[in-house]
Coordinates of C-alpha atoms and ligand atoms in Angstrom, one line a residue:
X677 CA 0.0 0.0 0.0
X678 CA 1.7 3.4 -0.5
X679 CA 2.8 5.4 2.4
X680 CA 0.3 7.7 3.8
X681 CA 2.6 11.5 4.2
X682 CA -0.2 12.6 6.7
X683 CA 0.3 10.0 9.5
X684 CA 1.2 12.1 12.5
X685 CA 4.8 10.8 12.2
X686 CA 5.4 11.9 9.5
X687 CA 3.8 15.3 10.5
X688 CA 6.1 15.4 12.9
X689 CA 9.2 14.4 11.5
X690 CA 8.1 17.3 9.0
X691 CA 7.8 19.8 12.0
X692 CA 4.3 20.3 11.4
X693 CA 3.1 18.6 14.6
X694 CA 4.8 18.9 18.1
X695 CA 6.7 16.3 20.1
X696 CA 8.7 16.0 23.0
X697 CA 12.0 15.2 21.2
X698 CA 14.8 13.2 22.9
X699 CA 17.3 12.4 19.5
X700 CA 17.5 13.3 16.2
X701 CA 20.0 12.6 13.8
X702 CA 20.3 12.0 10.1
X703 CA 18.3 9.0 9.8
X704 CA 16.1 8.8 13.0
X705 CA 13.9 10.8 15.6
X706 CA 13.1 9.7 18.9
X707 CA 10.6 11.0 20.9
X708 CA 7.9 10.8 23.6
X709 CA 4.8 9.0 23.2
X710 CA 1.7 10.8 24.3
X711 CA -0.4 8.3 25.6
X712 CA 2.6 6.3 26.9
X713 CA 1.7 2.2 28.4
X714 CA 4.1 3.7 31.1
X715 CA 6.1 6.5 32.4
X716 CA 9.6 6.7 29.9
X717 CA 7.3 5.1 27.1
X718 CA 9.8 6.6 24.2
X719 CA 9.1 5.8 20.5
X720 CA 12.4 5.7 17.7
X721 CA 10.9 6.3 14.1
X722 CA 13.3 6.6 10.5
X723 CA 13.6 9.4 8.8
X724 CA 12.0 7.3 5.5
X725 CA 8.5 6.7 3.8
X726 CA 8.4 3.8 5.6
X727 CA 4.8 2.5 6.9
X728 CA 6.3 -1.4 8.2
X729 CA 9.8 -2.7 8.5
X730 CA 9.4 -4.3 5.0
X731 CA 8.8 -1.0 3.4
X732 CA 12.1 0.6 4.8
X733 CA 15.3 1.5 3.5
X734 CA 18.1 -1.5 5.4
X735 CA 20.2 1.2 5.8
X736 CA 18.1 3.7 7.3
X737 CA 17.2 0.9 9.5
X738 CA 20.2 -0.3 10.5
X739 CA 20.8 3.7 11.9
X740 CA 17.8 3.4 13.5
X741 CA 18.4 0.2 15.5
X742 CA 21.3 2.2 16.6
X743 CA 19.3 4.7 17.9
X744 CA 17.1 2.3 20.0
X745 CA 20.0 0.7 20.9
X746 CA 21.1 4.6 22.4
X747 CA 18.2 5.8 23.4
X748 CA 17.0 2.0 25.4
X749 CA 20.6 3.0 27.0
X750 CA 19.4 6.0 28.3
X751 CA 15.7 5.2 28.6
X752 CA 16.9 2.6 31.0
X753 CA 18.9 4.6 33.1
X754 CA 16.6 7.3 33.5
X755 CA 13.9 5.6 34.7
X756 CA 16.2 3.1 36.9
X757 CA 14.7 0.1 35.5
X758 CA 15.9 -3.3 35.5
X759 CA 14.9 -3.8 32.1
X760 CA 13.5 -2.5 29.3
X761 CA 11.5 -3.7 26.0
X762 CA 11.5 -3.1 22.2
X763 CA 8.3 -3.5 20.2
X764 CA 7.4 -3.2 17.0
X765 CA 4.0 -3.4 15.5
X766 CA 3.7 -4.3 10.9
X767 CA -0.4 -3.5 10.0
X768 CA -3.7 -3.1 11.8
X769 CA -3.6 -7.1 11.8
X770 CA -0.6 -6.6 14.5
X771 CA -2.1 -3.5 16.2
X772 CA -0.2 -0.6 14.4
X773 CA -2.3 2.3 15.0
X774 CA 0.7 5.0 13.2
X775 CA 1.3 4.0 9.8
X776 CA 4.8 5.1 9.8
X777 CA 7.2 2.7 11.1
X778 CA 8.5 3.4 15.0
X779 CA 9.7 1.3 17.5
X780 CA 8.5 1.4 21.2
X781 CA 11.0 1.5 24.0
X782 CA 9.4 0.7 27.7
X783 CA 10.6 0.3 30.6
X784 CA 10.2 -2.3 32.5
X785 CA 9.8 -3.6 36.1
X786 CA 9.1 -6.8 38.0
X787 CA 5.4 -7.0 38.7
X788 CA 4.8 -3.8 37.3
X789 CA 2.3 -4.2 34.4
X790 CA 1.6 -1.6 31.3
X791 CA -1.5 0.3 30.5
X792 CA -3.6 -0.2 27.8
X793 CA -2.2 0.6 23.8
X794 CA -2.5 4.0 23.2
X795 CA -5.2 5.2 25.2
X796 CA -4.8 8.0 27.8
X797 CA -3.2 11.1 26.7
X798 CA -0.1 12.0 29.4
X799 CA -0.3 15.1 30.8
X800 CA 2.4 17.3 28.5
X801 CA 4.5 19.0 31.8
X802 CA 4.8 15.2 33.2
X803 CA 6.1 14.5 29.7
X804 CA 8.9 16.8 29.1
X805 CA 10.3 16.0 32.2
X806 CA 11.0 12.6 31.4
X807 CA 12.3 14.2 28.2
X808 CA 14.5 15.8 30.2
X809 CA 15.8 12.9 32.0
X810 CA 16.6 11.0 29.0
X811 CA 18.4 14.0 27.4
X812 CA 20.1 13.8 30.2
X813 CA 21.4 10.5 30.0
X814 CA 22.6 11.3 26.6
X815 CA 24.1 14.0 26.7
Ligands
5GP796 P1 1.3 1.5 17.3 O1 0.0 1.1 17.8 O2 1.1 2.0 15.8 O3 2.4 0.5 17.4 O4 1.8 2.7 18.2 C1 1.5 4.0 17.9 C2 1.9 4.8 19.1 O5 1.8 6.2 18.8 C3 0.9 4.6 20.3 O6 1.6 4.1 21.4 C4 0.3 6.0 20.6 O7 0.2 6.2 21.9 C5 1.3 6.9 19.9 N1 0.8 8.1 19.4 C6 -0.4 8.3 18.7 N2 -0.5 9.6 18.3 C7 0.6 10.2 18.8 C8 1.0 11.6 18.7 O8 0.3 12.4 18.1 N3 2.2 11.9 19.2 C9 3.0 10.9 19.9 N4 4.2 11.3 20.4 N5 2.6 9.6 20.0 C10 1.4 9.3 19.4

């Protein structure tokens, strides 16, 4: 299917939408997700027409594992958590919701269980403070 340029991510990546940014480079943008499963929920997208993981450039992708790779780093440390997880959703089959491709970074906790997929909007000051702390740990 072709690759839908009003998704929100890509409104984003096009500065036409606000996020609370944490990397950029080249190839990739990480940033908070507003209605995050739990506190440090961060989401890593390329900077490619890219709706799944089939549809994307291997380089580009290969930059942006690097940048989960970082920003799980610093995820992890910000929020202290013993570990953390990666997921990625391909179609509406899977539970995409976005249809650019991104890849979830959460933290995670013994016992500790998420909140529902994409369901209540975090409140935006709450949000840039954990933006903070992870720009913290990358800086
Ligand atoms: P998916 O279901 O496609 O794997 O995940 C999409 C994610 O994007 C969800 O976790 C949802 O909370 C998040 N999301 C949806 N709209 C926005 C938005 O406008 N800004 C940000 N930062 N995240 C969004």
């Amino acid at each position: 299917m072709a690759y839908d340029s009003n998704n929100i991510f890509a409104k984003i990546l096009r500065g036409e939408a606000p996020a609370f940014k944490v990397f950029e480079d080249e190839f990739s943008l990480a940033f908070m997700d507003v209605m995050p499963q739990i506190d440090g929920h961060t989401l890593v997208i390329p900077k490619d027409d890219a709706e799944t993981i089939l549809d994307v450039d291997p380089q580009i992708l290969g930059k942006t594992a690097q940048t989960v790779q970082t920003v799980g780093a610093a995820v992890q440390a910000a929020f202290a958590s013993p570990g953390f997880m990666v997921a990625q959703l391909n179609g509406s089959a899977a539970g995409q919701t976005v249809s650019h491709l991104h890849f979830h970074i959460m933290p995670r906790y013994e016992g500790l269980e998420f909140k529902m997929h994409a369901r209540e909007m975090a409140d935006f000051a709450l949000l840039e403070t954990h933006a903070q702390r992870i720009r913290t740990e990358l800086s």
